[in-house]
Amino acid sequence: MPLPAAFAGRLRVPVIAAPMFLISGPDLVVSCCRNGVIGSFPALNQRTTHGFADWLDEIARRLDGIDDAAPFGVNLVVHRSNPRLEADLAVVIERKVPLVITSLGLNRDLIKAVHGYGGLVFHDVINLAFAAKAADAGVDGLIAVSAGAGGHAGPLNPFAALADIRRIFDGTLVLGGALSTGAQVAAARMAGADMAYLGTRFMATQESMAPPALRSMLLDASAADIVYTPAISGVHGNFLRPSIVAAGRDPDDLSKPASYDFGTTEAKAWRDIWAAGQGVGTIRDVPAAADLCRRLADEYEEALDGAARLSCRAVERPAG
Ligand SMILES: Cc1cc2nc3c(=O)[nH]c(=O)nc-3n(C[C@H](O)[C@H](O)[C@H](O)COP(=O)(O)O)c2cc1C
């Protein structure tokens, strides 16, 4: 199963710290890349294209001279409602961003342009139909965002999603959805993924831009606190139940309008109602990203080393 040549010798564990709106920025990206994990952020986390370019320059400066740093990625929202796509893409091309992660739309010209400077395009998908279109358009990687993932997640069980997509795609296959530990990354590999895509786990790190109240909500939450609904952002996604309540909405009846309305107090999706995946139950600390990356790598190696123990052949039969 393929990893791009550009990643060779630069990863300590096959993990991408997934791009998260209002959460990931240069500090998180740089810490991940210095510690063998691909860091990424959404271009829209900066308010302007100019600010986005500044962040790219800062990341390049802080990674300069670290030969084995992991590559970094940028998420571009390829939806017609994103007025910045063209300008942000121009900056991506100019700065030769190693990995472009596209979501909410597919754009063949973008793929051609990124390939033109030697970059890679990974596209995030929630089902086989979207995967087939992206494979046909020539993406280098597909990210299967399965059930339980933070933010805009798909409805599919991860085993089913991997099996479906692997049948039609022999490029890099990445699995996202409630993965939080190195052992789970190893399990994703065994199930057919080349890499794992971890968002929620990286939200609870020192370098994430998550506000303190969100961090403590993450520490207290378990999978049952995650609500899957299209009512927050217009697309099906996973959000933290206590943040929905705090914003004045009823998580069990989101068809009801917000209890306050009209302008200033209206809860803003993402800013006031926080996205998170079902992996929250495994999050019990807020480590430095470097420590998290090291921990993931150690757990991953330990799980692989211990895998032989799971073999039925390894079980000794009772005598007689
Ligand atoms: C707070 C938050 C914000 C997110 N913002 C984006 C985004 O801007 N663009 C994107 O492609 N995916 C976004 N995602 C989805 C992640 O990139 C990724 O698919 C997901 O976090 C993986 O599942 P996990 O959270 O269970 O690890 C976001 C997820 C979270 C939790």
PDB file of N, CA and C in Angstrom, residues 211-298:
ATOM      1  N   PRO A 211     -10.342  27.371  22.673  1.00  0.00           N
ATOM      2  CA  PRO A 211     -10.479  28.159  23.914  1.00  0.00           C
ATOM      3  C   PRO A 211     -10.539  27.224  25.131  1.00  0.00           C
ATOM      4  N   PRO A 212     -10.181  27.738  26.327  1.00  0.00           N
ATOM      5  CA  PRO A 212     -10.141  26.895  27.520  1.00  0.00           C
ATOM      6  C   PRO A 212     -11.447  26.141  27.787  1.00  0.00           C
ATOM      7  N   ALA A 213     -12.590  26.786  27.557  1.00  0.00           N
ATOM      8  CA  ALA A 213     -13.864  26.110  27.847  1.00  0.00           C
ATOM      9  C   ALA A 213     -14.056  24.894  26.935  1.00  0.00           C
ATOM     10  N   LEU A 214     -13.595  24.993  25.705  1.00  0.00           N
ATOM     11  CA  LEU A 214     -13.690  23.855  24.784  1.00  0.00           C
ATOM     12  C   LEU A 214     -12.773  22.731  25.242  1.00  0.00           C
ATOM     13  N   ARG A 215     -11.570  23.098  25.665  1.00  0.00           N
ATOM     14  CA  ARG A 215     -10.645  22.054  26.155  1.00  0.00           C
ATOM     15  C   ARG A 215     -11.249  21.295  27.322  1.00  0.00           C
ATOM     16  N   SER A 216     -11.843  22.032  28.270  1.00  0.00           N
ATOM     17  CA  SER A 216     -12.371  21.291  29.427  1.00  0.00           C
ATOM     18  C   SER A 216     -13.601  20.479  29.026  1.00  0.00           C
ATOM     19  N   MET A 217     -14.376  20.960  28.049  1.00  0.00           N
ATOM     20  CA  MET A 217     -15.514  20.164  27.573  1.00  0.00           C
ATOM     21  C   MET A 217     -15.018  18.856  26.944  1.00  0.00           C
ATOM     22  N   LEU A 218     -13.913  18.944  26.224  1.00  0.00           N
ATOM     23  CA  LEU A 218     -13.351  17.740  25.591  1.00  0.00           C
ATOM     24  C   LEU A 218     -12.915  16.724  26.650  1.00  0.00           C
ATOM     25  N   LEU A 219     -12.325  17.238  27.725  1.00  0.00           N
ATOM     26  CA  LEU A 219     -11.827  16.343  28.771  1.00  0.00           C
ATOM     27  C   LEU A 219     -12.968  15.616  29.483  1.00  0.00           C
ATOM     28  N   ASP A 220     -14.113  16.280  29.568  1.00  0.00           N
ATOM     29  CA  ASP A 220     -15.246  15.694  30.296  1.00  0.00           C
ATOM     30  C   ASP A 220     -16.122  14.801  29.424  1.00  0.00           C
ATOM     31  N   ALA A 221     -15.997  14.925  28.104  1.00  0.00           N
ATOM     32  CA  ALA A 221     -16.989  14.306  27.217  1.00  0.00           C
ATOM     33  C   ALA A 221     -16.696  12.839  26.926  1.00  0.00           C
ATOM     34  N   SER A 222     -17.746  12.125  26.537  1.00  0.00           N
ATOM     35  CA  SER A 222     -17.566  10.774  25.994  1.00  0.00           C
ATOM     36  C   SER A 222     -18.369  10.707  24.685  1.00  0.00           C
ATOM     37  N   ALA A 223     -18.281   9.562  24.006  1.00  0.00           N
ATOM     38  CA  ALA A 223     -18.856   9.467  22.653  1.00  0.00           C
ATOM     39  C   ALA A 223     -20.341   9.850  22.623  1.00  0.00           C
ATOM     40  N   ALA A 224     -21.054   9.540  23.707  1.00  0.00           N
ATOM     41  CA  ALA A 224     -22.493   9.823  23.724  1.00  0.00           C
ATOM     42  C   ALA A 224     -22.789  11.319  23.748  1.00  0.00           C
ATOM     43  N   ASP A 225     -21.770  12.142  24.011  1.00  0.00           N
ATOM     44  CA  ASP A 225     -21.976  13.599  24.022  1.00  0.00           C
ATOM     45  C   ASP A 225     -21.846  14.225  22.635  1.00  0.00           C
ATOM     46  N   ILE A 226     -21.694  13.381  21.619  1.00  0.00           N
ATOM     47  CA  ILE A 226     -21.527  13.913  20.260  1.00  0.00           C
ATOM     48  C   ILE A 226     -22.851  13.784  19.503  1.00  0.00           C
ATOM     49  N   VAL A 227     -23.284  14.897  18.909  1.00  0.00           N
ATOM     50  CA  VAL A 227     -24.557  14.928  18.176  1.00  0.00           C
ATOM     51  C   VAL A 227     -24.260  15.065  16.677  1.00  0.00           C
ATOM     52  N   TYR A 228     -24.847  14.179  15.883  1.00  0.00           N
ATOM     53  CA  TYR A 228     -24.647  14.198  14.418  1.00  0.00           C
ATOM     54  C   TYR A 228     -25.862  14.863  13.782  1.00  0.00           C
ATOM     55  N   THR A 229     -25.664  16.015  13.202  1.00  0.00           N
ATOM     56  CA  THR A 229     -26.813  16.779  12.704  1.00  0.00           C
ATOM     57  C   THR A 229     -26.401  17.727  11.575  1.00  0.00           C
ATOM     58  N   PRO A 230     -27.344  17.986  10.637  1.00  0.00           N
ATOM     59  CA  PRO A 230     -27.084  19.003   9.612  1.00  0.00           C
ATOM     60  C   PRO A 230     -27.538  20.391  10.083  1.00  0.00           C
ATOM     61  N   ALA A 231     -28.119  20.461  11.297  1.00  0.00           N
ATOM     62  CA  ALA A 231     -28.803  21.696  11.717  1.00  0.00           C
ATOM     63  C   ALA A 231     -27.857  22.804  12.169  1.00  0.00           C
ATOM     64  N   ILE A 232     -26.568  22.487  12.324  1.00  0.00           N
ATOM     65  CA  ILE A 232     -25.652  23.527  12.810  1.00  0.00           C
ATOM     66  C   ILE A 232     -25.005  24.279  11.641  1.00  0.00           C
ATOM     67  N   SER A 233     -24.491  23.508  10.672  1.00  0.00           N
ATOM     68  CA  SER A 233     -23.728  24.173   9.608  1.00  0.00           C
ATOM     69  C   SER A 233     -24.326  23.962   8.222  1.00  0.00           C
ATOM     70  N   GLY A 234     -25.426  23.187   8.141  1.00  0.00           N
ATOM     71  CA  GLY A 234     -26.033  22.960   6.835  1.00  0.00           C
ATOM     72  C   GLY A 234     -25.560  21.673   6.180  1.00  0.00           C
ATOM     73  N   VAL A 235     -24.507  21.070   6.732  1.00  0.00           N
ATOM     74  CA  VAL A 235     -23.999  19.787   6.238  1.00  0.00           C
ATOM     75  C   VAL A 235     -23.925  18.874   7.462  1.00  0.00           C
ATOM     76  N   HIS A 236     -24.205  17.576   7.282  1.00  0.00           N
ATOM     77  CA  HIS A 236     -24.142  16.669   8.441  1.00  0.00           C
ATOM     78  C   HIS A 236     -22.776  16.735   9.114  1.00  0.00           C
ATOM     79  N   GLY A 237     -22.786  16.926  10.416  1.00  0.00           N
ATOM     80  CA  GLY A 237     -21.523  16.981  11.136  1.00  0.00           C
ATOM     81  C   GLY A 237     -21.707  16.584  12.587  1.00  0.00           C
ATOM     82  N   ASN A 238     -20.585  16.361  13.266  1.00  0.00           N
ATOM     83  CA  ASN A 238     -20.598  15.974  14.682  1.00  0.00           C
ATOM     84  C   ASN A 238     -20.202  17.157  15.566  1.00  0.00           C
ATOM     85  N   PHE A 239     -21.030  17.408  16.560  1.00  0.00           N
ATOM     86  CA  PHE A 239     -20.830  18.561  17.444  1.00  0.00           C
ATOM     87  C   PHE A 239     -21.007  18.146  18.907  1.00  0.00           C
ATOM     88  N   LEU A 240     -20.366  18.896  19.791  1.00  0.00           N
ATOM     89  CA  LEU A 240     -20.445  18.602  21.225  1.00  0.00           C
ATOM     90  C   LEU A 240     -21.793  19.048  21.786  1.00  0.00           C
ATOM     91  N   ARG A 241     -22.515  18.074  22.346  1.00  0.00           N
ATOM     92  CA  ARG A 241     -23.836  18.340  22.919  1.00  0.00           C
ATOM     93  C   ARG A 241     -23.809  19.492  23.946  1.00  0.00           C
ATOM     94  N   PRO A 242     -22.857  19.511  24.914  1.00  0.00           N
ATOM     95  CA  PRO A 242     -22.908  20.604  25.904  1.00  0.00           C
ATOM     96  C   PRO A 242     -22.729  21.988  25.276  1.00  0.00           C
ATOM     97  N   SER A 243     -22.021  22.054  24.139  1.00  0.00           N
ATOM     98  CA  SER A 243     -21.849  23.371  23.505  1.00  0.00           C
ATOM     99  C   SER A 243     -23.136  23.808  22.794  1.00  0.00           C
ATOM    100  N   ILE A 244     -23.927  22.823  22.359  1.00  0.00           N
ATOM    101  CA  ILE A 244     -25.228  23.150  21.740  1.00  0.00           C
ATOM    102  C   ILE A 244     -26.156  23.724  22.819  1.00  0.00           C
ATOM    103  N   VAL A 245     -26.132  23.067  23.982  1.00  0.00           N
ATOM    104  CA  VAL A 245     -26.958  23.541  25.108  1.00  0.00           C
ATOM    105  C   VAL A 245     -26.512  24.945  25.522  1.00  0.00           C
ATOM    106  N   ALA A 246     -25.178  25.128  25.633  1.00  0.00           N
ATOM    107  CA  ALA A 246     -24.649  26.432  26.074  1.00  0.00           C
ATOM    108  C   ALA A 246     -25.028  27.540  25.094  1.00  0.00           C
ATOM    109  N   ALA A 247     -25.254  27.159  23.819  1.00  0.00           N
ATOM    110  CA  ALA A 247     -25.620  28.165  22.817  1.00  0.00           C
ATOM    111  C   ALA A 247     -27.133  28.408  22.786  1.00  0.00           C
ATOM    112  N   GLY A 248     -27.859  27.764  23.703  1.00  0.00           N
ATOM    113  CA  GLY A 248     -29.295  28.049  23.789  1.00  0.00           C
ATOM    114  C   GLY A 248     -30.150  27.210  22.868  1.00  0.00           C
ATOM    115  N   ARG A 249     -29.586  26.126  22.312  1.00  0.00           N
ATOM    116  CA  ARG A 249     -30.386  25.260  21.431  1.00  0.00           C
ATOM    117  C   ARG A 249     -30.682  23.955  22.161  1.00  0.00           C
ATOM    118  N   ASP A 250     -31.695  23.242  21.694  1.00  0.00           N
ATOM    119  CA  ASP A 250     -32.043  21.952  22.274  1.00  0.00           C
ATOM    120  C   ASP A 250     -31.445  20.858  21.397  1.00  0.00           C
ATOM    121  N   PRO A 251     -30.413  20.141  21.890  1.00  0.00           N
ATOM    122  CA  PRO A 251     -29.755  19.138  21.046  1.00  0.00           C
ATOM    123  C   PRO A 251     -30.693  18.016  20.613  1.00  0.00           C
ATOM    124  N   ASP A 252     -31.801  17.829  21.354  1.00  0.00           N
ATOM    125  CA  ASP A 252     -32.738  16.771  20.990  1.00  0.00           C
ATOM    126  C   ASP A 252     -33.840  17.266  20.061  1.00  0.00           C
ATOM    127  N   ASP A 253     -33.877  18.553  19.821  1.00  0.00           N
ATOM    128  CA  ASP A 253     -34.831  19.098  18.855  1.00  0.00           C
ATOM    129  C   ASP A 253     -34.228  20.334  18.201  1.00  0.00           C
ATOM    130  N   LEU A 254     -33.341  20.062  17.246  1.00  0.00           N
ATOM    131  CA  LEU A 254     -32.631  21.182  16.610  1.00  0.00           C
ATOM    132  C   LEU A 254     -33.473  21.849  15.534  1.00  0.00           C
ATOM    133  N   SER A 255     -34.693  21.314  15.327  1.00  0.00           N
ATOM    134  CA  SER A 255     -35.569  21.996  14.376  1.00  0.00           C
ATOM    135  C   SER A 255     -36.103  23.278  15.007  1.00  0.00           C
ATOM    136  N   LYS A 256     -36.096  23.293  16.361  1.00  0.00           N
ATOM    137  CA  LYS A 256     -36.539  24.521  17.039  1.00  0.00           C
ATOM    138  C   LYS A 256     -35.519  25.621  16.794  1.00  0.00           C
ATOM    139  N   PRO A 257     -35.977  26.833  16.565  1.00  0.00           N
ATOM    140  CA  PRO A 257     -35.019  27.922  16.390  1.00  0.00           C
ATOM    141  C   PRO A 257     -34.252  28.183  17.681  1.00  0.00           C
ATOM    142  N   ALA A 258     -33.126  28.849  17.569  1.00  0.00           N
ATOM    143  CA  ALA A 258     -32.369  29.218  18.759  1.00  0.00           C
ATOM    144  C   ALA A 258     -33.259  30.034  19.679  1.00  0.00           C
ATOM    145  N   SER A 259     -33.017  29.930  20.985  1.00  0.00           N
ATOM    146  CA  SER A 259     -33.885  30.626  21.927  1.00  0.00           C
ATOM    147  C   SER A 259     -33.653  32.134  21.870  1.00  0.00           C
ATOM    148  N   TYR A 260     -32.540  32.512  21.301  1.00  0.00           N
ATOM    149  CA  TYR A 260     -32.344  33.940  21.058  1.00  0.00           C
ATOM    150  C   TYR A 260     -31.991  34.071  19.589  1.00  0.00           C
ATOM    151  N   ASP A 261     -32.205  35.228  19.036  1.00  0.00           N
ATOM    152  CA  ASP A 261     -32.116  35.299  17.578  1.00  0.00           C
ATOM    153  C   ASP A 261     -31.701  36.702  17.137  1.00  0.00           C
ATOM    154  N   PHE A 262     -31.814  36.924  15.846  1.00  0.00           N
ATOM    155  CA  PHE A 262     -31.620  38.249  15.270  1.00  0.00           C
ATOM    156  C   PHE A 262     -30.291  38.899  15.642  1.00  0.00           C
ATOM    157  N   GLY A 263     -29.281  38.435  14.961  1.00  0.00           N
ATOM    158  CA  GLY A 263     -28.044  39.199  15.001  1.00  0.00           C
ATOM    159  C   GLY A 263     -27.116  38.865  16.137  1.00  0.00           C
ATOM    160  N   THR A 264     -26.893  39.834  16.980  1.00  0.00           N
ATOM    161  CA  THR A 264     -25.705  39.784  17.835  1.00  0.00           C
ATOM    162  C   THR A 264     -25.585  38.543  18.708  1.00  0.00           C
ATOM    163  N   THR A 265     -26.685  38.048  19.267  1.00  0.00           N
ATOM    164  CA  THR A 265     -26.544  36.911  20.183  1.00  0.00           C
ATOM    165  C   THR A 265     -26.713  35.563  19.489  1.00  0.00           C
ATOM    166  N   GLU A 266     -26.982  35.578  18.210  1.00  0.00           N
ATOM    167  CA  GLU A 266     -27.209  34.315  17.518  1.00  0.00           C
ATOM    168  C   GLU A 266     -25.948  33.454  17.567  1.00  0.00           C
ATOM    169  N   ALA A 267     -26.159  32.214  17.946  1.00  0.00           N
ATOM    170  CA  ALA A 267     -24.997  31.314  18.020  1.00  0.00           C
ATOM    171  C   ALA A 267     -24.420  31.105  16.625  1.00  0.00           C
ATOM    172  N   LYS A 268     -23.133  31.287  16.507  1.00  0.00           N
ATOM    173  CA  LYS A 268     -22.491  31.078  15.221  1.00  0.00           C
ATOM    174  C   LYS A 268     -21.955  29.654  15.176  1.00  0.00           C
ATOM    175  N   ALA A 269     -22.359  28.940  14.126  1.00  0.00           N
ATOM    176  CA  ALA A 269     -21.848  27.585  13.962  1.00  0.00           C
ATOM    177  C   ALA A 269     -20.334  27.639  14.048  1.00  0.00           C
ATOM    178  N   TRP A 270     -19.722  26.669  14.617  1.00  0.00           N
ATOM    179  CA  TRP A 270     -18.282  26.507  14.769  1.00  0.00           C
ATOM    180  C   TRP A 270     -17.691  27.404  15.842  1.00  0.00           C
ATOM    181  N   ARG A 271     -18.082  28.665  15.879  1.00  0.00           N
ATOM    182  CA  ARG A 271     -17.469  29.539  16.880  1.00  0.00           C
ATOM    183  C   ARG A 271     -18.081  29.269  18.248  1.00  0.00           C
ATOM    184  N   ASP A 272     -19.395  29.089  18.289  1.00  0.00           N
ATOM    185  CA  ASP A 272     -20.072  28.902  19.577  1.00  0.00           C
ATOM    186  C   ASP A 272     -20.517  27.465  19.790  1.00  0.00           C
ATOM    187  N   ILE A 273     -20.758  26.776  18.688  1.00  0.00           N
ATOM    188  CA  ILE A 273     -21.146  25.365  18.814  1.00  0.00           C
ATOM    189  C   ILE A 273     -19.973  24.573  18.271  1.00  0.00           C
ATOM    190  N   TRP A 274     -19.377  23.762  19.141  1.00  0.00           N
ATOM    191  CA  TRP A 274     -18.070  23.215  18.834  1.00  0.00           C
ATOM    192  C   TRP A 274     -18.149  21.820  18.225  1.00  0.00           C
ATOM    193  N   ALA A 275     -17.424  21.664  17.141  1.00  0.00           N
ATOM    194  CA  ALA A 275     -17.339  20.368  16.476  1.00  0.00           C
ATOM    195  C   ALA A 275     -16.356  19.479  17.225  1.00  0.00           C
ATOM    196  N   ALA A 276     -16.667  18.208  17.283  1.00  0.00           N
ATOM    197  CA  ALA A 276     -15.732  17.210  17.837  1.00  0.00           C
ATOM    198  C   ALA A 276     -16.240  15.833  17.442  1.00  0.00           C
ATOM    199  N   GLY A 277     -15.322  14.870  17.455  1.00  0.00           N
ATOM    200  CA  GLY A 277     -15.686  13.521  17.045  1.00  0.00           C
ATOM    201  C   GLY A 277     -15.916  12.599  18.234  1.00  0.00           C
ATOM    202  N   GLN A 278     -16.382  11.398  17.920  1.00  0.00           N
ATOM    203  CA  GLN A 278     -16.713  10.442  18.985  1.00  0.00           C
ATOM    204  C   GLN A 278     -15.481   9.926  19.738  1.00  0.00           C
ATOM    205  N   GLY A 279     -14.290  10.272  19.231  1.00  0.00           N
ATOM    206  CA  GLY A 279     -13.076   9.868  19.943  1.00  0.00           C
ATOM    207  C   GLY A 279     -12.836  10.640  21.231  1.00  0.00           C
ATOM    208  N   VAL A 280     -13.690  11.584  21.561  1.00  0.00           N
ATOM    209  CA  VAL A 280     -13.482  12.403  22.767  1.00  0.00           C
ATOM    210  C   VAL A 280     -13.278  11.571  24.034  1.00  0.00           C
ATOM    211  N   GLY A 281     -13.909  10.412  24.066  1.00  0.00           N
ATOM    212  CA  GLY A 281     -13.831   9.587  25.280  1.00  0.00           C
ATOM    213  C   GLY A 281     -12.422   9.173  25.651  1.00  0.00           C
ATOM    214  N   THR A 282     -11.521   9.170  24.676  1.00  0.00           N
ATOM    215  CA  THR A 282     -10.138   8.760  24.976  1.00  0.00           C
ATOM    216  C   THR A 282      -9.270   9.951  25.376  1.00  0.00           C
ATOM    217  N   ILE A 283      -9.832  11.153  25.337  1.00  0.00           N
ATOM    218  CA  ILE A 283      -9.015  12.343  25.613  1.00  0.00           C
ATOM    219  C   ILE A 283      -9.117  12.707  27.087  1.00  0.00           C
ATOM    220  N   ARG A 284      -8.018  12.545  27.792  1.00  0.00           N
ATOM    221  CA  ARG A 284      -8.019  12.826  29.228  1.00  0.00           C
ATOM    222  C   ARG A 284      -6.882  13.772  29.623  1.00  0.00           C
ATOM    223  N   ASP A 285      -6.216  14.348  28.624  1.00  0.00           N
ATOM    224  CA  ASP A 285      -5.159  15.306  28.948  1.00  0.00           C
ATOM    225  C   ASP A 285      -4.985  16.286  27.782  1.00  0.00           C
ATOM    226  N   VAL A 286      -4.241  17.355  28.057  1.00  0.00           N
ATOM    227  CA  VAL A 286      -3.970  18.366  27.028  1.00  0.00           C
ATOM    228  C   VAL A 286      -2.446  18.501  26.908  1.00  0.00           C
ATOM    229  N   PRO A 287      -1.815  17.539  26.248  1.00  0.00           N
ATOM    230  CA  PRO A 287      -0.344  17.547  26.190  1.00  0.00           C
ATOM    231  C   PRO A 287       0.177  18.564  25.178  1.00  0.00           C
ATOM    232  N   ALA A 288       1.481  18.824  25.243  1.00  0.00           N
ATOM    233  CA  ALA A 288       2.126  19.543  24.145  1.00  0.00           C
ATOM    234  C   ALA A 288       2.031  18.650  22.906  1.00  0.00           C
ATOM    235  N   ALA A 289       1.888  19.257  21.737  1.00  0.00           N
ATOM    236  CA  ALA A 289       1.732  18.452  20.515  1.00  0.00           C
ATOM    237  C   ALA A 289       2.927  17.524  20.312  1.00  0.00           C
ATOM    238  N   ALA A 290       4.131  17.998  20.669  1.00  0.00           N
ATOM    239  CA  ALA A 290       5.320  17.155  20.510  1.00  0.00           C
ATOM    240  C   ALA A 290       5.173  15.878  21.325  1.00  0.00           C
ATOM    241  N   ASP A 291       4.671  16.022  22.563  1.00  0.00           N
ATOM    242  CA  ASP A 291       4.495  14.835  23.412  1.00  0.00           C
ATOM    243  C   ASP A 291       3.429  13.903  22.835  1.00  0.00           C
ATOM    244  N   LEU A 292       2.371  14.507  22.295  1.00  0.00           N
ATOM    245  CA  LEU A 292       1.321  13.673  21.698  1.00  0.00           C
ATOM    246  C   LEU A 292       1.881  12.896  20.497  1.00  0.00           C
ATOM    247  N   CYS A 293       2.657  13.569  19.654  1.00  0.00           N
ATOM    248  CA  CYS A 293       3.224  12.888  18.481  1.00  0.00           C
ATOM    249  C   CYS A 293       4.115  11.725  18.913  1.00  0.00           C
ATOM    250  N   ARG A 294       4.961  11.984  19.933  1.00  0.00           N
ATOM    251  CA  ARG A 294       5.849  10.911  20.421  1.00  0.00           C
ATOM    252  C   ARG A 294       5.038   9.753  20.993  1.00  0.00           C
ATOM    253  N   ARG A 295       3.988  10.117  21.742  1.00  0.00           N
ATOM    254  CA  ARG A 295       3.148   9.079  22.345  1.00  0.00           C
ATOM    255  C   ARG A 295       2.482   8.233  21.251  1.00  0.00           C
ATOM    256  N   LEU A 296       1.952   8.907  20.226  1.00  0.00           N
ATOM    257  CA  LEU A 296       1.296   8.166  19.135  1.00  0.00           C
ATOM    258  C   LEU A 296       2.284   7.204  18.473  1.00  0.00           C
ATOM    259  N   ALA A 297       3.531   7.699  18.258  1.00  0.00           N
ATOM    260  CA  ALA A 297       4.538   6.862  17.595  1.00  0.00           C
ATOM    261  C   ALA A 297       4.884   5.658  18.473  1.00  0.00           C
ATOM    262  N   ASP A 298       5.043   5.886  19.791  1.00  0.00           N
ATOM    263  CA  ASP A 298       5.371   4.774  20.702  1.00  0.00           C
ATOM    264  C   ASP A 298       4.233   3.757  20.745  1.00  0.00           C
TER     265      ASP A 298
END
